[in-house]
PDB file of C-alpha atoms in Angstrom:
ATOM      1  CA  MET F   1       0.000   0.000   0.000  1.00 66.00           C
ATOM      2  CA  SER F   2       1.452   3.380  -0.976  1.00 79.00           C
ATOM      3  CA  ASP F   3       1.494   6.588   1.017  1.00 94.00           C
ATOM      4  CA  THR F   4      -1.253   9.134   0.538  1.00 96.00           C
ATOM      5  CA  ALA F   5      -0.564  12.836   0.930  1.00 97.00           C
ATOM      6  CA  PHE F   6      -3.010  14.541   3.291  1.00 98.00           C
ATOM      7  CA  ILE F   7      -3.784  18.143   4.146  1.00 98.00           C
ATOM      8  CA  VAL F   8      -4.614  18.483   7.845  1.00 97.00           C
ATOM      9  CA  LEU F   9      -6.227  21.674   9.127  1.00 96.00           C
ATOM     10  CA  PHE F  10      -6.374  22.492  12.819  1.00 91.00           C
ATOM     11  CA  ARG F  11      -9.145  24.708  14.133  1.00 86.00           C
ATOM     12  CA  GLY F  12      -8.361  27.662  16.396  1.00 75.00           C
ATOM     13  CA  VAL F  13      -4.620  27.149  16.853  1.00 76.00           C
ATOM     14  CA  ASN F  14      -2.346  30.160  17.441  1.00 64.00           C
ATOM     15  CA  VAL F  15      -5.165  32.663  16.929  1.00 61.00           C
ATOM     16  CA  GLY F  16      -4.931  35.798  19.014  1.00 60.00           C
ATOM     17  CA  GLY F  17      -2.254  34.323  21.274  1.00 63.00           C
ATOM     18  CA  ASN F  18      -4.595  31.553  22.434  1.00 68.00           C
ATOM     19  CA  LYS F  19      -4.050  27.806  22.178  1.00 80.00           C
ATOM     20  CA  VAL F  20      -0.408  28.197  21.217  1.00 82.00           C
ATOM     21  CA  ALA F  21       1.182  25.274  19.415  1.00 88.00           C
ATOM     22  CA  ARG F  22       4.669  25.609  17.975  1.00 90.00           C
ATOM     23  CA  MET F  23       4.766  24.250  14.444  1.00 91.00           C
ATOM     24  CA  GLU F  24       8.341  23.008  14.934  1.00 94.00           C
ATOM     25  CA  THR F  25       7.142  20.840  17.825  1.00 94.00           C
ATOM     26  CA  LEU F  26       4.097  19.699  15.863  1.00 94.00           C
ATOM     27  CA  ARG F  27       6.246  18.597  12.913  1.00 96.00           C
ATOM     28  CA  LYS F  28       8.525  16.676  15.272  1.00 97.00           C
ATOM     29  CA  VAL F  29       5.768  14.794  17.136  1.00 97.00           C
ATOM     30  CA  LEU F  30       3.884  13.945  13.951  1.00 97.00           C
ATOM     31  CA  GLY F  31       7.068  12.522  12.459  1.00 97.00           C
ATOM     32  CA  GLU F  32       7.604  10.501  15.637  1.00 97.00           C
ATOM     33  CA  ALA F  33       4.005   9.238  15.330  1.00 97.00           C
ATOM     34  CA  GLY F  34       4.949   7.612  12.035  1.00 97.00           C
ATOM     35  CA  PHE F  35       3.826  10.173   9.480  1.00 98.00           C
ATOM     36  CA  GLY F  36       6.065  10.985   6.543  1.00 97.00           C
ATOM     37  CA  LYS F  37       7.062  14.213   4.803  1.00 97.00           C
ATOM     38  CA  VAL F  38       5.546  16.373   7.567  1.00 97.00           C
ATOM     39  CA  ALA F  39       5.488  20.052   6.630  1.00 97.00           C
ATOM     40  CA  THR F  40       3.616  23.022   8.061  1.00 95.00           C
ATOM     41  CA  TYR F  41       2.479  26.280   6.510  1.00 95.00           C
ATOM     42  CA  ILE F  42       2.277  29.458   8.576  1.00 90.00           C
ATOM     43  CA  GLN F  43       1.526  29.282  12.271  1.00 82.00           C
ATOM     44  CA  SER F  44      -2.222  28.635  12.205  1.00 78.00           C
ATOM     45  CA  GLY F  45      -2.268  24.855  11.969  1.00 86.00           C
ATOM     46  CA  ASN F  46      -1.886  23.819   8.345  1.00 94.00           C
ATOM     47  CA  VAL F  47      -0.049  20.514   7.915  1.00 96.00           C
ATOM     48  CA  VAL F  48       0.816  18.375   4.928  1.00 98.00           C
ATOM     49  CA  LEU F  49       1.972  14.813   5.580  1.00 98.00           C
ATOM     50  CA  THR F  50       1.899  11.317   4.163  1.00 97.00           C
ATOM     51  CA  SER F  51       0.597   8.052   5.566  1.00 98.00           C
ATOM     52  CA  VAL F  52      -0.509   4.587   4.516  1.00 97.00           C
ATOM     53  CA  ARG F  53      -3.398   4.823   7.010  1.00 97.00           C
ATOM     54  CA  PRO F  54      -6.922   5.910   6.024  1.00 96.00           C
ATOM     55  CA  ALA F  55      -7.920   9.532   6.659  1.00 96.00           C
ATOM     56  CA  ALA F  56     -10.109   8.848   9.716  1.00 96.00           C
ATOM     57  CA  GLU F  57      -7.316   6.938  11.435  1.00 97.00           C
ATOM     58  CA  VAL F  58      -4.786   9.652  10.581  1.00 98.00           C
ATOM     59  CA  ALA F  59      -7.097  12.307  12.072  1.00 97.00           C
ATOM     60  CA  ALA F  60      -7.654  10.310  15.273  1.00 97.00           C
ATOM     61  CA  ILE F  61      -3.921   9.754  15.804  1.00 97.00           C
ATOM     62  CA  ILE F  62      -3.139  13.413  15.141  1.00 96.00           C
ATOM     63  CA  GLU F  63      -5.811  14.664  17.560  1.00 95.00           C
ATOM     64  CA  LYS F  64      -4.487  12.324  20.279  1.00 96.00           C
ATOM     65  CA  VAL F  65      -0.826  13.242  19.740  1.00 96.00           C
ATOM     66  CA  PHE F  66      -1.694  16.938  19.591  1.00 95.00           C
ATOM     67  CA  ALA F  67      -3.626  16.919  22.886  1.00 94.00           C
ATOM     68  CA  GLU F  68      -0.882  14.926  24.632  1.00 96.00           C
ATOM     69  CA  THR F  69       1.806  17.296  23.348  1.00 95.00           C
ATOM     70  CA  PHE F  70       0.179  20.688  23.799  1.00 93.00           C
ATOM     71  CA  GLY F  71      -2.227  20.074  26.678  1.00 91.00           C
ATOM     72  CA  PHE F  72      -5.370  21.124  24.814  1.00 89.00           C
ATOM     73  CA  SER F  73      -7.392  19.608  22.024  1.00 90.00           C
ATOM     74  CA  SER F  74      -7.960  20.823  18.506  1.00 89.00           C
ATOM     75  CA  ARG F  75     -10.344  19.212  16.065  1.00 89.00           C
ATOM     76  CA  VAL F  76      -8.757  18.526  12.716  1.00 94.00           C
ATOM     77  CA  THR F  77     -10.211  18.520   9.251  1.00 96.00           C
ATOM     78  CA  ILE F  78      -8.426  16.227   6.825  1.00 97.00           C
ATOM     79  CA  ARG F  79      -8.536  15.844   3.060  1.00 97.00           C
ATOM     80  CA  SER F  80      -6.398  13.814   0.690  1.00 97.00           C
ATOM     81  CA  ALA F  81      -4.265  15.679  -1.818  1.00 97.00           C
ATOM     82  CA  ASP F  82      -6.574  14.391  -4.577  1.00 96.00           C
ATOM     83  CA  ALA F  83      -9.644  15.758  -2.804  1.00 97.00           C
ATOM     84  CA  TRP F  84      -7.815  19.064  -2.232  1.00 97.00           C
ATOM     85  CA  GLY F  85      -7.060  19.238  -5.946  1.00 97.00           C
ATOM     86  CA  ARG F  86     -10.773  18.846  -6.686  1.00 97.00           C
ATOM     87  CA  ILE F  87     -11.538  21.685  -4.251  1.00 97.00           C
ATOM     88  CA  VAL F  88      -9.243  23.947  -6.259  1.00 96.00           C
ATOM     89  CA  ALA F  89     -10.505  22.731  -9.643  1.00 96.00           C
ATOM     90  CA  ASP F  90     -14.160  23.178  -8.651  1.00 96.00           C
ATOM     91  CA  ASN F  91     -13.784  26.804  -7.512  1.00 96.00           C
ATOM     92  CA  PRO F  92     -16.942  28.564  -8.773  1.00 96.00           C
ATOM     93  CA  PHE F  93     -15.393  32.033  -8.298  1.00 95.00           C
ATOM     94  CA  PRO F  94     -12.391  32.247 -10.624  1.00 90.00           C
ATOM     95  CA  GLN F  95     -12.390  36.035 -10.176  1.00 86.00           C
ATOM     96  CA  GLY F  96     -11.516  35.392  -6.526  1.00 83.00           C
ATOM     97  CA  ALA F  97      -8.223  33.807  -7.494  1.00 83.00           C
ATOM     98  CA  ASP F  98      -6.998  37.326  -8.324  1.00 88.00           C
ATOM     99  CA  GLU F  99      -7.874  38.379  -4.762  1.00 87.00           C
ATOM    100  CA  PRO F 100      -6.863  35.295  -2.756  1.00 89.00           C
ATOM    101  CA  LYS F 101      -7.528  36.876   0.642  1.00 91.00           C
ATOM    102  CA  ARG F 102     -11.147  37.556  -0.337  1.00 94.00           C
ATOM    103  CA  LEU F 103     -11.903  34.021  -1.505  1.00 96.00           C
ATOM    104  CA  HIS F 104     -12.159  31.281   1.118  1.00 97.00           C
ATOM    105  CA  ALA F 105     -12.723  27.562   1.134  1.00 97.00           C
ATOM    106  CA  VAL F 106     -14.755  26.637   4.200  1.00 97.00           C
ATOM    107  CA  LEU F 107     -14.463  22.907   4.773  1.00 97.00           C
ATOM    108  CA  LEU F 108     -17.460  21.306   6.473  1.00 97.00           C
ATOM    109  CA  ASP F 109     -17.046  17.939   8.175  1.00 94.00           C
ATOM    110  CA  GLU F 110     -20.801  17.314   8.189  1.00 94.00           C
ATOM    111  CA  ALA F 111     -23.742  18.455   6.104  1.00 95.00           C
ATOM    112  CA  PRO F 112     -25.676  21.363   7.628  1.00 95.00           C
ATOM    113  CA  GLU F 113     -29.341  20.878   8.458  1.00 93.00           C
ATOM    114  CA  ALA F 114     -31.975  21.770   5.898  1.00 86.00           C
ATOM    115  CA  GLY F 115     -32.559  25.496   5.842  1.00 94.00           C
ATOM    116  CA  ALA F 116     -29.198  26.500   7.338  1.00 96.00           C
ATOM    117  CA  VAL F 117     -27.748  27.524   3.986  1.00 94.00           C
ATOM    118  CA  GLU F 118     -30.764  29.734   3.268  1.00 94.00           C
ATOM    119  CA  ARG F 119     -30.405  31.392   6.684  1.00 95.00           C
ATOM    120  CA  LEU F 120     -26.771  32.048   5.852  1.00 94.00           C
ATOM    121  CA  ARG F 121     -27.762  33.476   2.457  1.00 94.00           C
ATOM    122  CA  GLU F 122     -29.957  36.039   4.233  1.00 94.00           C
ATOM    123  CA  LEU F 123     -26.821  37.468   5.899  1.00 94.00           C
ATOM    124  CA  ALA F 124     -24.922  38.031   2.658  1.00 95.00           C
ATOM    125  CA  THR F 125     -24.326  41.559   1.460  1.00 94.00           C
ATOM    126  CA  PRO F 126     -25.136  42.355  -2.187  1.00 95.00           C
ATOM    127  CA  THR F 127     -21.471  41.806  -3.121  1.00 94.00           C
ATOM    128  CA  GLU F 128     -20.909  38.527  -1.249  1.00 95.00           C
ATOM    129  CA  ARG F 129     -21.353  35.196  -2.942  1.00 95.00           C
ATOM    130  CA  PHE F 130     -21.106  31.605  -1.781  1.00 96.00           C
ATOM    131  CA  VAL F 131     -21.664  28.135  -3.152  1.00 96.00           C
ATOM    132  CA  LEU F 132     -21.871  24.953  -1.105  1.00 96.00           C
ATOM    133  CA  SER F 133     -20.586  21.961  -3.045  1.00 95.00           C
ATOM    134  CA  GLU F 134     -19.505  18.544  -1.750  1.00 93.00           C
ATOM    135  CA  GLY F 135     -18.565  19.613   1.760  1.00 95.00           C
ATOM    136  CA  VAL F 136     -16.930  22.898   0.752  1.00 97.00           C
ATOM    137  CA  LEU F 137     -18.499  26.301   1.069  1.00 97.00           C
ATOM    138  CA  TYR F 138     -16.739  28.596  -1.390  1.00 97.00           C
ATOM    139  CA  LEU F 139     -17.068  32.106   0.006  1.00 97.00           C
ATOM    140  CA  PHE F 140     -16.204  35.235  -1.964  1.00 96.00           C
ATOM    141  CA  THR F 141     -16.171  38.392   0.163  1.00 95.00           C
ATOM    142  CA  PRO F 142     -14.933  41.241  -2.057  1.00 93.00           C
ATOM    143  CA  ASP F 143     -15.419  43.768   0.763  1.00 93.00           C
ATOM    144  CA  GLY F 144     -13.340  41.694   3.194  1.00 92.00           C
ATOM    145  CA  PHE F 145     -13.701  38.453   5.133  1.00 92.00           C
ATOM    146  CA  GLY F 146     -12.973  40.087   8.488  1.00 90.00           C
ATOM    147  CA  ILE F 147     -15.932  42.470   8.277  1.00 92.00           C
ATOM    148  CA  SER F 148     -18.365  40.009   6.705  1.00 94.00           C
ATOM    149  CA  LYS F 149     -21.423  39.285   8.864  1.00 92.00           C
ATOM    150  CA  LEU F 150     -21.957  36.141   6.801  1.00 93.00           C
ATOM    151  CA  ALA F 151     -18.425  34.891   7.551  1.00 94.00           C
ATOM    152  CA  GLY F 152     -18.800  35.777  11.223  1.00 93.00           C
ATOM    153  CA  ALA F 153     -22.056  33.825  11.505  1.00 95.00           C
ATOM    154  CA  MET F 154     -21.054  30.606   9.711  1.00 95.00           C
ATOM    155  CA  ASP F 155     -20.303  28.632  12.874  1.00 93.00           C
ATOM    156  CA  ARG F 156     -23.565  29.570  14.543  1.00 95.00           C
ATOM    157  CA  VAL F 157     -25.827  29.290  11.493  1.00 96.00           C
ATOM    158  CA  LEU F 158     -24.417  26.134   9.915  1.00 96.00           C
ATOM    159  CA  ASP F 159     -23.791  24.488  13.309  1.00 95.00           C
ATOM    160  CA  VAL F 160     -21.375  21.859  11.959  1.00 96.00           C
ATOM    161  CA  PRO F 161     -17.628  21.372  12.425  1.00 94.00           C
ATOM    162  CA  LEU F 162     -15.919  23.635   9.906  1.00 94.00           C
ATOM    163  CA  THR F 163     -12.731  25.528   9.233  1.00 94.00           C
ATOM    164  CA  ALA F 164     -11.898  28.195   6.662  1.00 94.00           C
ATOM    165  CA  ARG F 165      -8.752  28.984   4.698  1.00 95.00           C
ATOM    166  CA  ASN F 166      -8.150  31.829   2.290  1.00 94.00           C
ATOM    167  CA  TRP F 167      -7.408  30.971  -1.312  1.00 96.00           C
ATOM    168  CA  ARG F 168      -3.700  31.779  -1.017  1.00 95.00           C
ATOM    169  CA  THR F 169      -3.428  29.155   1.728  1.00 95.00           C
ATOM    170  CA  VAL F 170      -5.535  26.689  -0.273  1.00 97.00           C
ATOM    171  CA  LEU F 171      -3.214  27.010  -3.275  1.00 96.00           C
ATOM    172  CA  THR F 172      -0.047  26.824  -1.180  1.00 96.00           C
ATOM    173  CA  LEU F 173      -1.245  23.644   0.549  1.00 97.00           C
ATOM    174  CA  LEU F 174      -2.034  22.087  -2.836  1.00 97.00           C
ATOM    175  CA  GLU F 175       1.503  22.854  -3.994  1.00 96.00           C
ATOM    176  CA  MET F 176       2.980  21.404  -0.783  1.00 96.00           C
ATOM    177  CA  ALA F 177       0.851  18.258  -1.118  1.00 96.00           C
ATOM    178  CA  GLY F 178       2.052  17.816  -4.694  1.00 92.00           C
ATOM    179  CA  LYS F 179       5.648  17.830  -3.462  1.00 91.00           C
ATOM    180  CA  ALA F 180       4.814  15.323  -0.710  1.00 89.00           C
ATOM    181  CA  ALA F 181       3.007  12.880  -2.997  1.00 78.00           C
TER     182      ALA F 181
END
């Protein structure tokens, strides 16, 4: 069985000085846990690694090792490099690629309940657009993600485990995964 490259996203790590986890330490402990080609991108919990294990098992091991190492838990979202490539290829907002900090991929680990997406749509400004497709909410906020009421309400309205990354990060992680594969 050959190694699969995975993108692993931690939620709420190193944001605002809270839940601090040094990426150097994370790379070391994940390597010691048996994962290959461990690399991190910026300080907010983006990891690329390889494993022969299935995604669910990789996520469970990582969550356990992380909590033991840093003394707090962080839920991870995991996608294979192939799935990540489809996320990039399926981007419905190609104009957002020119403004990578205004386009986000919001990865949902569960499907939201019926009606949640429509409630979210009600919060969108006239310039904001989003499309939910196969567990990814593509969010284009030309006026800025940080001031978007829609972006700020996603957790509450969708009420499912999710994590967002701007398009620059999405593309960088795809490139890193390609090198790890």
